[in-house]
């Protein structure tokens, strides 16, 4: 069958056999990424809404910074947070380095600008009459803003899904802040990098198939939302 065919067969055996190492890597990836995107949404959605509705001096600078942060290299984020969480860093006494919490913090930093920027785009592209109509009918500014979010909910959902897709596939932050510790901080991406370098191609291929499947489901869901 050949090397690739044999590896593919072994990979499916690992997946269907619910191999423990595979399960732990998948669970860690889904857990940290899900927590990160929830936190990122709590910050990113209000930030995007606020920037979309407000007009003030310096707004364009903030938008430009937000656009720049969307392209933040993961290794740079990992480097900065590593300095904060290391023993010599200001947050060192908390003992967060090489824990899932450190990974979640790094992934949140990566996802929040994406969520905020896409929500900003959705709010900016919405019908301006929504806010004015709500205010005319007696709604408060907060109620009007919530109504606007309701109208662009598919755009907001797309923003959250895009942020999730960003963090579940990243490797730099997970490796630098998590340490790739077996059964603790080893994600699908870091496990693929490590096991492939050790010659465990079939194991890496199994995780690659699962990661690709997750990315496919996320992107299909995003396409459905965009079409609506």
Coordinates of N, CA and C in Angstrom, one line a residue:
X1 N 0.8 -1.2 0.0 CA 0.0 0.0 0.0 C 0.9 1.3 0.0
X2 N 2.1 1.1 0.5 CA 3.0 2.3 0.5 C 2.9 3.0 1.9
X3 N 3.9 3.9 2.1 CA 4.1 4.6 3.3 C 2.9 5.4 3.7
X4 N 2.5 6.3 2.7 CA 1.4 7.2 2.9 C 0.1 6.4 3.2
X5 N -0.2 5.4 2.4 CA -1.4 4.6 2.6 C -1.4 3.9 3.9
X6 N -0.3 3.3 4.3 CA -0.2 2.6 5.6 C -0.4 3.6 6.7
X7 N 0.2 4.8 6.6 CA 0.0 5.8 7.6 C -1.4 6.3 7.7
X8 N -2.1 6.4 6.6 CA -3.5 6.8 6.6 C -4.4 5.8 7.2
X9 N -4.1 4.5 7.0 CA -4.9 3.5 7.6 C -4.7 3.5 9.1
X10 N -3.4 3.6 9.5 CA -3.2 3.7 11.0 C -3.8 4.9 11.6
X11 N -3.8 6.0 10.9 CA -4.5 7.2 11.4 C -5.9 7.0 11.7
X12 N -6.6 6.4 10.7 CA -8.1 6.1 10.9 C -8.3 5.1 12.0
X13 N -7.4 4.2 12.2 CA -7.5 3.2 13.3 C -7.4 3.9 14.7
X14 N -6.5 4.9 14.7 CA -6.3 5.7 16.0 C -7.6 6.5 16.2
X15 N -8.1 7.1 15.2 CA -9.3 7.9 15.3 C -10.5 7.0 15.8
X16 N -10.8 6.0 15.0 CA -11.9 5.1 15.3 C -11.8 4.3 16.6
X17 N -10.5 4.1 17.0 CA -10.3 3.4 18.2 C -10.2 4.3 19.4
X18 N -10.5 5.6 19.2 CA -10.5 6.6 20.3 C -9.3 6.5 21.1
X19 N -8.1 6.5 20.4 CA -6.8 6.5 21.1 C -6.8 7.6 22.2
X20 N -6.3 7.3 23.4 CA -6.3 8.3 24.5 C -5.5 9.5 24.2
X21 N -4.3 9.4 23.6 CA -3.5 10.5 23.3 C -4.2 11.4 22.3
X22 N -4.9 10.8 21.3 CA -5.6 11.6 20.3 C -6.8 12.3 21.0
X23 N -7.5 11.6 21.9 CA -8.6 12.2 22.6 C -8.2 13.4 23.4
X24 N -7.1 13.3 24.1 CA -6.6 14.3 25.0 C -6.2 15.6 24.3
X25 N -5.5 15.4 23.1 CA -5.1 16.5 22.3 C -6.3 17.2 21.7
X26 N -7.3 16.5 21.3 CA -8.5 17.1 20.7 C -9.3 17.8 21.8
X27 N -9.4 17.2 23.0 CA -10.1 17.8 24.1 C -9.4 19.2 24.5
X28 N -8.1 19.1 24.6 CA -7.4 20.3 25.0 C -7.6 21.5 24.0
X29 N -7.5 21.1 22.7 CA -7.7 22.1 21.7 C -9.1 22.7 21.7
X30 N -10.1 21.9 21.8 CA -11.5 22.4 21.8 C -11.8 23.2 23.1
X31 N -11.3 22.7 24.2 CA -11.5 23.4 25.5 C -10.9 24.8 25.5
X32 N -9.6 24.8 25.2 CA -8.9 26.1 25.3 C -9.5 27.1 24.2
X33 N -9.7 26.6 23.0 CA -10.2 27.5 22.0 C -11.6 28.0 22.3
X34 N -12.5 27.1 22.8 CA -13.8 27.5 23.1 C -13.8 28.6 24.2
X35 N -13.0 28.3 25.3 CA -13.0 29.3 26.4 C -12.4 30.6 25.9
X36 N -11.4 30.6 25.0 CA -10.8 31.8 24.5 C -11.8 32.6 23.6
X37 N -12.6 31.9 22.8 CA -13.5 32.6 21.9 C -14.7 33.2 22.7
X38 N -15.1 32.6 23.8 CA -16.1 33.1 24.6 C -15.7 34.4 25.3
X39 N -14.5 34.4 25.8 CA -13.9 35.6 26.4 C -13.7 36.7 25.4
X40 N -13.1 36.3 24.2 CA -12.9 37.3 23.1 C -14.2 37.9 22.7
X41 N -15.3 37.1 22.6 CA -16.6 37.7 22.2 C -17.1 38.7 23.3
X42 N -16.8 38.4 24.5 CA -17.3 39.3 25.6 C -16.6 40.7 25.5
X43 N -15.4 40.7 25.0 CA -14.7 42.0 24.8 C -14.9 42.5 23.4
X44 N -14.8 41.6 22.4 CA -14.8 42.0 21.0 C -16.1 42.5 20.5
X45 N -17.2 41.9 20.9 CA -18.5 42.3 20.4 C -18.8 43.7 20.9
X46 N -18.8 44.0 22.2 CA -19.0 45.4 22.6 C -18.1 46.4 22.0
X47 N -16.8 46.0 21.8 CA -15.8 47.0 21.3 C -16.2 47.3 19.8
X48 N -16.5 46.3 19.0 CA -16.9 46.5 17.7 C -18.1 47.3 17.5
X49 N -19.1 47.0 18.4 CA -20.4 47.8 18.4 C -20.1 49.3 18.7
X50 N -19.3 49.5 19.8 CA -19.0 50.9 20.2 C -18.3 51.6 19.1
X51 N -17.3 51.0 18.5 CA -16.5 51.7 17.4 C -17.4 51.9 16.2
X52 N -18.4 51.1 16.0 CA -19.3 51.2 14.8 C -20.3 52.3 15.0
X53 N -20.6 52.6 16.3 CA -21.7 53.6 16.5 C -21.1 55.0 16.9
X54 N -19.9 55.0 17.4 CA -19.4 56.3 17.9 C -18.6 57.0 16.8
X55 N -18.6 58.3 16.9 CA -17.8 59.1 16.0 C -17.0 60.1 17.0
X56 N -15.7 60.0 17.0 CA -14.9 60.8 17.9 C -13.5 61.0 17.3
X57 N -12.8 61.9 17.9 CA -11.4 62.2 17.4 C -10.5 61.0 17.8
X58 N -9.8 60.5 16.8 CA -8.9 59.4 17.1 C -9.5 58.0 16.8
X59 N -10.8 58.0 16.3 CA -11.4 56.8 16.0 C -10.7 56.0 14.8
X60 N -10.3 56.8 13.8 CA -9.6 56.1 12.7 C -8.3 55.5 13.1
X61 N -7.7 56.1 14.1 CA -6.4 55.5 14.6 C -6.7 54.2 15.3
X62 N -7.8 54.2 16.1 CA -8.2 52.9 16.8 C -8.6 51.8 15.8
X63 N -9.3 52.2 14.8 CA -9.6 51.2 13.7 C -8.4 50.7 13.0
X64 N -7.4 51.6 12.8 CA -6.2 51.1 12.1 C -5.4 50.2 13.0
X65 N -5.4 50.5 14.4 CA -4.7 49.6 15.3 C -5.4 48.3 15.4
X66 N -6.8 48.3 15.3 CA -7.5 47.1 15.4 C -7.2 46.2 14.1
X67 N -7.2 46.9 13.0 CA -6.8 46.1 11.7 C -5.4 45.5 11.8
X68 N -4.5 46.3 12.4 CA -3.1 45.7 12.6 C -3.1 44.5 13.5
X69 N -3.9 44.6 14.6 CA -3.9 43.5 15.6 C -4.5 42.2 15.0
X70 N -5.3 42.4 13.9 CA -5.9 41.2 13.3 C -4.8 40.3 12.7
X71 N -3.6 40.9 12.4 CA -2.5 40.2 11.7 C -1.4 39.9 12.7
X72 N -1.7 40.0 14.0 CA -0.6 39.8 15.0 C 0.0 38.4 14.8
X73 N 1.3 38.3 14.7 CA 2.0 37.0 14.6 C 1.8 36.2 15.9
X74 N 1.5 35.0 15.9 CA 1.2 34.2 17.1 C 2.5 34.1 18.0
X75 N 3.6 34.1 17.3 CA 4.9 33.9 18.1 C 5.1 35.2 18.9
X76 N 4.7 36.4 18.3 CA 4.9 37.6 19.0 C 4.0 37.7 20.3
X77 N 2.8 37.3 20.1 CA 1.8 37.3 21.2 C 2.4 36.3 22.3
X78 N 2.8 35.2 21.8 CA 3.4 34.2 22.8 C 4.6 34.7 23.5
X79 N 5.5 35.5 22.8 CA 6.7 36.0 23.4 C 6.3 37.0 24.5
X80 N 5.4 37.9 24.2 CA 5.0 39.0 25.1 C 4.4 38.4 26.4
X81 N 3.4 37.4 26.2 CA 2.8 36.8 27.3 C 3.7 35.9 28.1
X82 N 4.7 35.3 27.4 CA 5.7 34.5 28.1 C 6.4 35.3 29.1
X83 N 6.8 36.5 28.6 CA 7.5 37.4 29.5 C 6.6 37.8 30.7
X84 N 5.3 38.0 30.5 CA 4.4 38.4 31.6 C 4.2 37.2 32.6
X85 N 4.1 36.0 32.1 CA 3.8 34.8 32.9 C 5.0 34.1 33.5
X86 N 6.2 34.4 33.0 CA 7.4 33.7 33.4 C 7.7 34.1 34.9
X87 N 8.5 33.3 35.5 CA 8.8 33.5 36.9 C 9.3 34.9 37.2
X88 N 10.1 35.5 36.2 CA 10.7 36.8 36.4 C 9.7 37.9 36.0
X89 N 8.6 37.5 35.4 CA 7.6 38.5 34.9 C 6.6 39.0 36.0
X90 N 5.9 40.0 35.7 CA 5.0 40.6 36.8 C 3.9 39.6 37.2
X91 N 3.5 38.7 36.3 CA 2.4 37.7 36.7 C 3.0 36.4 37.1
X92 N 4.3 36.3 37.2 CA 5.0 35.0 37.5 C 4.5 34.3 38.8
X93 N 4.2 35.1 39.9 CA 3.8 34.4 41.1 C 2.4 33.7 40.9
X94 N 1.7 34.0 39.9 CA 0.4 33.3 39.7 C 0.6 31.9 39.2
X95 N 1.8 31.6 38.7 CA 2.0 30.2 38.2 C 1.2 29.8 36.9
X96 N 1.0 30.8 36.1 CA 0.1 30.5 34.9 C 0.9 29.9 33.7
X97 N 2.2 30.1 33.6 CA 2.9 29.6 32.5 C 2.9 28.1 32.4
X98 N 2.7 27.6 31.2 CA 2.6 26.2 30.9 C 1.3 25.6 31.5
X99 N 0.3 26.3 31.4 CA -1.0 25.8 31.9 C -2.1 26.2 30.8
X100 N -3.2 25.5 30.8 CA -4.3 25.8 29.9 C -4.7 27.3 30.0
X101 N -4.7 27.9 31.2 CA -5.1 29.3 31.4 C -4.2 30.2 30.6
X102 N -2.9 29.9 30.5 CA -2.0 30.8 29.8 C -2.3 30.7 28.3
X103 N -2.6 29.5 27.8 CA -3.0 29.3 26.4 C -4.3 30.0 26.1
X104 N -5.2 30.0 27.0 CA -6.5 30.7 26.8 C -6.3 32.2 26.7
X105 N -5.4 32.7 27.5 CA -5.1 34.1 27.5 C -4.5 34.5 26.2
X106 N -3.5 33.7 25.7 CA -2.9 34.0 24.4 C -3.9 33.9 23.2
X107 N -4.7 32.9 23.2 CA -5.7 32.7 22.2 C -6.7 33.8 22.2
X108 N -7.1 34.3 23.4 CA -8.0 35.4 23.5 C -7.5 36.7 22.9
X109 N -6.2 36.9 23.1 CA -5.5 38.1 22.5 C -5.6 38.0 21.0
X110 N -5.4 36.8 20.4 CA -5.5 36.6 19.0 C -6.9 36.8 18.4
X111 N -7.9 36.3 19.1 CA -9.2 36.2 18.6 C -10.0 37.5 18.8
X112 N -9.8 38.2 19.9 CA -10.5 39.4 20.2 C -10.5 40.5 19.1
X113 N -9.3 40.8 18.5 CA -9.3 41.8 17.4 C -10.1 41.3 16.2
X114 N -10.1 40.1 15.9 CA -10.9 39.5 14.7 C -12.3 39.7 15.0
X115 N -12.8 39.3 16.2 CA -14.2 39.5 16.5 C -14.6 40.9 16.5
X116 N -13.8 41.8 17.1 CA -14.2 43.2 17.1 C -14.2 43.8 15.7
X117 N -13.3 43.5 14.9 CA -13.2 44.1 13.6 C -14.4 43.6 12.7
X118 N -14.7 42.3 12.8 CA -15.8 41.8 11.9 C -17.2 42.4 12.5
X119 N -17.3 42.5 13.8 CA -18.5 43.1 14.3 C -18.6 44.6 13.9
X120 N -17.5 45.3 13.9 CA -17.4 46.7 13.4 C -17.9 46.8 12.0
X121 N -17.4 45.9 11.2 CA -17.8 45.9 9.7 C -19.3 45.6 9.6
X122 N -19.9 44.7 10.4 CA -21.3 44.4 10.3 C -22.1 45.5 10.8
X123 N -21.7 46.2 11.9 CA -22.5 47.4 12.4 C -22.4 48.5 11.4
X124 N -21.2 48.8 10.8 CA -21.0 49.9 9.9 C -21.9 49.6 8.6
X125 N -22.0 48.4 8.2 CA -22.8 48.1 7.0 C -24.3 48.0 7.2
X126 N -24.7 48.1 8.5 CA -26.2 48.0 8.8 C -26.9 49.3 8.4
X127 N -28.2 49.2 8.2 CA -29.0 50.3 7.9 C -29.0 51.3 9.1
X128 N -28.6 52.5 8.8 CA -28.5 53.5 9.9 C -29.9 53.9 10.5
X129 N -30.9 53.6 9.8 CA -32.3 53.9 10.3 C -32.7 53.0 11.5
X130 N -32.0 51.9 11.7 CA -32.4 51.0 12.8 C -32.3 51.7 14.1
X131 N -31.1 52.4 14.3 CA -30.9 53.1 15.6 C -31.9 54.3 15.7
X132 N -32.0 55.1 14.7 CA -32.9 56.2 14.7 C -34.4 55.8 15.0
X133 N -34.8 54.7 14.3 CA -36.2 54.3 14.5 C -36.4 53.8 15.9
X134 N -35.4 53.1 16.5 CA -35.6 52.6 17.8 C -35.6 53.7 18.8
X135 N -34.8 54.7 18.6 CA -34.8 55.9 19.5 C -36.1 56.7 19.4
X136 N -36.6 56.8 18.2 CA -37.9 57.5 18.0 C -39.0 56.8 18.7
X137 N -39.0 55.5 18.7 CA -40.0 54.7 19.4 C -39.9 54.7 20.9
X138 N -38.9 55.4 21.4 CA -38.7 55.5 22.9 C -37.7 54.6 23.5
X139 N -36.9 53.9 22.7 CA -35.9 53.1 23.2 C -34.7 53.9 23.8
X140 N -34.0 53.4 24.8 CA -32.8 54.0 25.2 C -31.6 53.7 24.3
X141 N -30.5 54.4 24.5 CA -29.4 54.1 23.6 C -28.9 52.7 23.7
X142 N -28.9 52.1 24.9 CA -28.5 50.7 25.1 C -29.5 49.8 24.4
X143 N -30.8 50.0 24.5 CA -31.8 49.2 23.9 C -31.7 49.3 22.4
X144 N -31.4 50.5 21.9 CA -31.3 50.7 20.4 C -30.0 49.9 19.9
X145 N -29.0 49.9 20.7 CA -27.7 49.2 20.3 C -28.0 47.7 20.3
X146 N -28.7 47.2 21.3 CA -29.0 45.8 21.3 C -29.9 45.4 20.2
X147 N -30.8 46.3 19.8 CA -31.7 46.0 18.6 C -30.8 45.9 17.3
X148 N -29.8 46.8 17.3 CA -28.9 46.8 16.1 C -28.2 45.5 16.1
X149 N -27.7 45.0 17.2 CA -26.9 43.8 17.3 C -27.8 42.6 16.8
X150 N -29.1 42.7 17.2 CA -30.1 41.7 16.8 C -30.2 41.6 15.3
X151 N -30.2 42.8 14.7 CA -30.4 42.9 13.2 C -29.1 42.3 12.5
X152 N -28.0 42.5 13.1 CA -26.7 42.0 12.4 C -26.2 40.7 13.1
X153 N -27.1 40.0 13.7 CA -26.7 38.8 14.5 C -25.9 37.8 13.7
X154 N -26.2 37.7 12.4 CA -25.5 36.7 11.6 C -24.1 37.2 11.3
X155 N -23.9 38.5 11.2 CA -22.5 39.0 11.1 C -21.7 38.8 12.4
X156 N -22.4 39.0 13.5 CA -21.8 38.7 14.8 C -21.4 37.3 15.0
X157 N -22.3 36.4 14.6 CA -22.0 35.0 14.7 C -20.8 34.6 13.8
X158 N -20.8 35.2 12.6 CA -19.7 34.9 11.7 C -18.4 35.4 12.3
X159 N -18.4 36.5 13.0 CA -17.2 37.1 13.6 C -16.7 36.1 14.7
X160 N -17.6 35.6 15.5 CA -17.2 34.6 16.5 C -16.6 33.3 15.9
X161 N -17.3 32.8 14.9 CA -16.8 31.6 14.2 C -15.4 31.8 13.6
X162 N -15.2 33.0 13.0 CA -13.9 33.3 12.4 C -12.8 33.3 13.4
X163 N -13.2 33.9 14.6 CA -12.2 34.0 15.7 C -11.9 32.6 16.2
X164 N -12.9 31.7 16.3 CA -12.6 30.4 16.7 C -11.8 29.6 15.7
X165 N -12.0 29.8 14.5 CA -11.2 29.2 13.4 C -9.7 29.6 13.5
X166 N -9.5 30.9 13.9 CA -8.2 31.4 14.0 C -7.4 30.7 15.1
X167 N -8.0 30.5 16.3 CA -7.3 30.1 17.5 C -7.2 28.5 17.5
X168 N -8.1 27.8 17.0 CA -8.0 26.4 17.0 C -6.9 25.8 16.2
X169 N -6.5 26.6 15.1 CA -5.5 26.1 14.2 C -4.1 26.7 14.5
X170 N -4.0 27.6 15.5 CA -2.7 28.2 15.7 C -1.8 27.3 16.6
X171 N -0.5 27.5 16.4 CA 0.5 26.7 17.1 C 1.5 27.4 18.0
X172 N 1.8 28.7 17.6 CA 2.8 29.5 18.3 C 2.5 29.7 19.7
X173 N 1.3 30.3 20.0 CA 0.9 30.6 21.3 C 0.8 29.3 22.2
X174 N 0.1 28.3 21.6 CA -0.1 27.0 22.3 C 1.3 26.4 22.7
X175 N 2.2 26.5 21.8 CA 3.6 25.9 22.1 C 4.3 26.7 23.2
X176 N 4.3 28.0 23.0 CA 5.1 28.9 23.9 C 4.5 29.0 25.3
X177 N 3.2 29.1 25.4 CA 2.6 29.3 26.7 C 2.1 28.0 27.3
X178 N 1.9 27.0 26.5 CA 1.4 25.7 27.1 C 2.5 24.8 27.3
X179 N 3.6 24.9 26.6 CA 4.7 24.0 26.8 C 4.6 22.6 26.2
X180 N 3.4 22.3 25.5 CA 3.2 21.0 24.9 C 3.3 19.9 25.8
X181 N 2.7 20.0 27.0 CA 2.8 19.0 28.1 C 1.7 17.9 27.8
X182 N 2.2 16.6 27.8 CA 1.2 15.5 27.5 C 0.1 15.5 28.5
X183 N -1.1 15.3 28.0 CA -2.3 15.2 28.9 C -2.6 16.4 29.7
X184 N -2.0 17.6 29.3 CA -2.3 18.8 30.0 C -2.4 20.0 29.0
X185 N -1.4 20.3 28.3 CA -1.5 21.4 27.4 C -1.1 21.1 26.0
X186 N -1.1 19.8 25.6 CA -0.8 19.4 24.3 C -2.1 19.5 23.4
X187 N -2.0 20.4 22.4 CA -3.2 20.5 21.5 C -2.9 19.7 20.2
X188 N -3.9 19.8 19.4 CA -3.8 19.1 18.1 C -2.6 19.6 17.3
X189 N -2.5 20.9 17.2 CA -1.4 21.5 16.4 C 0.0 21.2 17.0
X190 N 0.1 21.4 18.3 CA 1.4 21.1 18.9 C 1.8 19.7 18.8
X191 N 0.8 18.8 19.0 CA 1.0 17.4 18.9 C 1.4 17.0 17.5
X192 N 0.8 17.6 16.5 CA 1.2 17.3 15.1 C 2.6 17.6 14.9
X193 N 3.0 18.8 15.3 CA 4.4 19.3 15.1 C 5.4 18.4 15.9
X194 N 5.1 18.0 17.1 CA 6.0 17.2 17.9 C 6.1 15.7 17.3
X195 N 5.0 15.1 17.2 CA 5.0 13.7 16.8 C 5.5 13.5 15.4
X196 N 5.3 14.4 14.5 CA 5.8 14.3 13.1 C 7.3 14.4 13.2
X197 N 7.8 15.3 14.0 CA 9.3 15.5 14.1 C 9.9 14.2 14.7
X198 N 9.2 13.5 15.5 CA 9.7 12.2 16.1 C 9.5 11.0 15.2
X199 N 8.9 11.2 14.0 CA 8.7 10.1 13.1 C 7.3 9.5 13.2
X200 N 6.5 10.0 14.1 CA 5.1 9.4 14.3 C 4.2 10.0 13.3
X201 N 4.4 9.8 12.1 CA 3.6 10.4 11.0 C 2.1 10.0 11.1
X202 N 1.8 8.8 11.4 CA 0.4 8.3 11.4 C -0.3 9.1 12.5
X203 N 0.3 9.2 13.7 CA -0.3 9.9 14.8 C -0.6 11.4 14.4
X204 N 0.4 12.0 13.8 CA 0.2 13.4 13.4 C -0.9 13.5 12.3
X205 N -0.9 12.5 11.4 CA -1.9 12.5 10.4 C -3.3 12.3 10.9
X206 N -3.5 11.5 12.0 CA -4.8 11.3 12.6 C -5.3 12.7 13.2
X207 N -4.4 13.4 13.9 CA -4.8 14.7 14.4 C -5.1 15.7 13.3
X208 N -4.3 15.6 12.2 CA -4.5 16.5 11.1 C -5.8 16.3 10.5
X209 N -6.3 15.1 10.4 CA -7.6 14.8 9.8 C -8.7 15.4 10.7
X210 N -8.5 15.2 12.0 CA -9.6 15.7 12.9 C -9.6 17.3 12.9
X211 N -8.4 17.9 12.9 CA -8.3 19.3 12.8 C -8.9 19.9 11.5
X212 N -8.6 19.2 10.4 CA -9.2 19.6 9.2 C -10.7 19.5 9.2
X213 N -11.2 18.4 9.8 CA -12.6 18.2 9.9 C -13.3 19.3 10.7
X214 N -12.6 19.7 11.8 CA -13.2 20.8 12.6 C -13.2 22.1 11.8
X215 N -12.1 22.4 11.1 CA -12.0 23.6 10.3 C -13.0 23.6 9.2
X216 N -13.3 22.4 8.6 CA -14.3 22.3 7.6 C -15.6 22.6 8.1
X217 N -16.0 22.1 9.2 CA -17.3 22.3 9.8 C -17.5 23.8 10.2
X218 N -16.4 24.4 10.8 CA -16.5 25.8 11.1 C -16.7 26.7 9.9
X219 N -15.9 26.4 8.8 CA -16.0 27.2 7.6 C -17.4 27.0 6.9
X220 N -17.9 25.8 6.9 CA -19.2 25.5 6.3 C -20.3 26.3 7.0
X221 N -20.2 26.3 8.3 CA -21.2 27.0 9.1 C -21.0 28.5 8.8
X222 N -19.8 29.0 8.7 CA -19.6 30.4 8.4 C -20.2 30.8 7.0
X223 N -20.0 29.9 6.1 CA -20.5 30.2 4.7 C -22.0 30.2 4.7
X224 N -22.6 29.3 5.5 CA -24.1 29.3 5.6 C -24.6 30.6 6.2
X225 N -23.9 31.1 7.2 CA -24.3 32.4 7.8 C -24.1 33.5 6.9
X226 N -23.0 33.5 6.1 CA -22.8 34.6 5.2 C -23.8 34.6 4.1
X227 N -24.3 33.5 3.6 CA -25.3 33.4 2.6 C -26.7 33.9 3.1
X228 N -26.9 33.8 4.4 CA -28.1 34.2 4.9 C -28.1 35.8 5.1

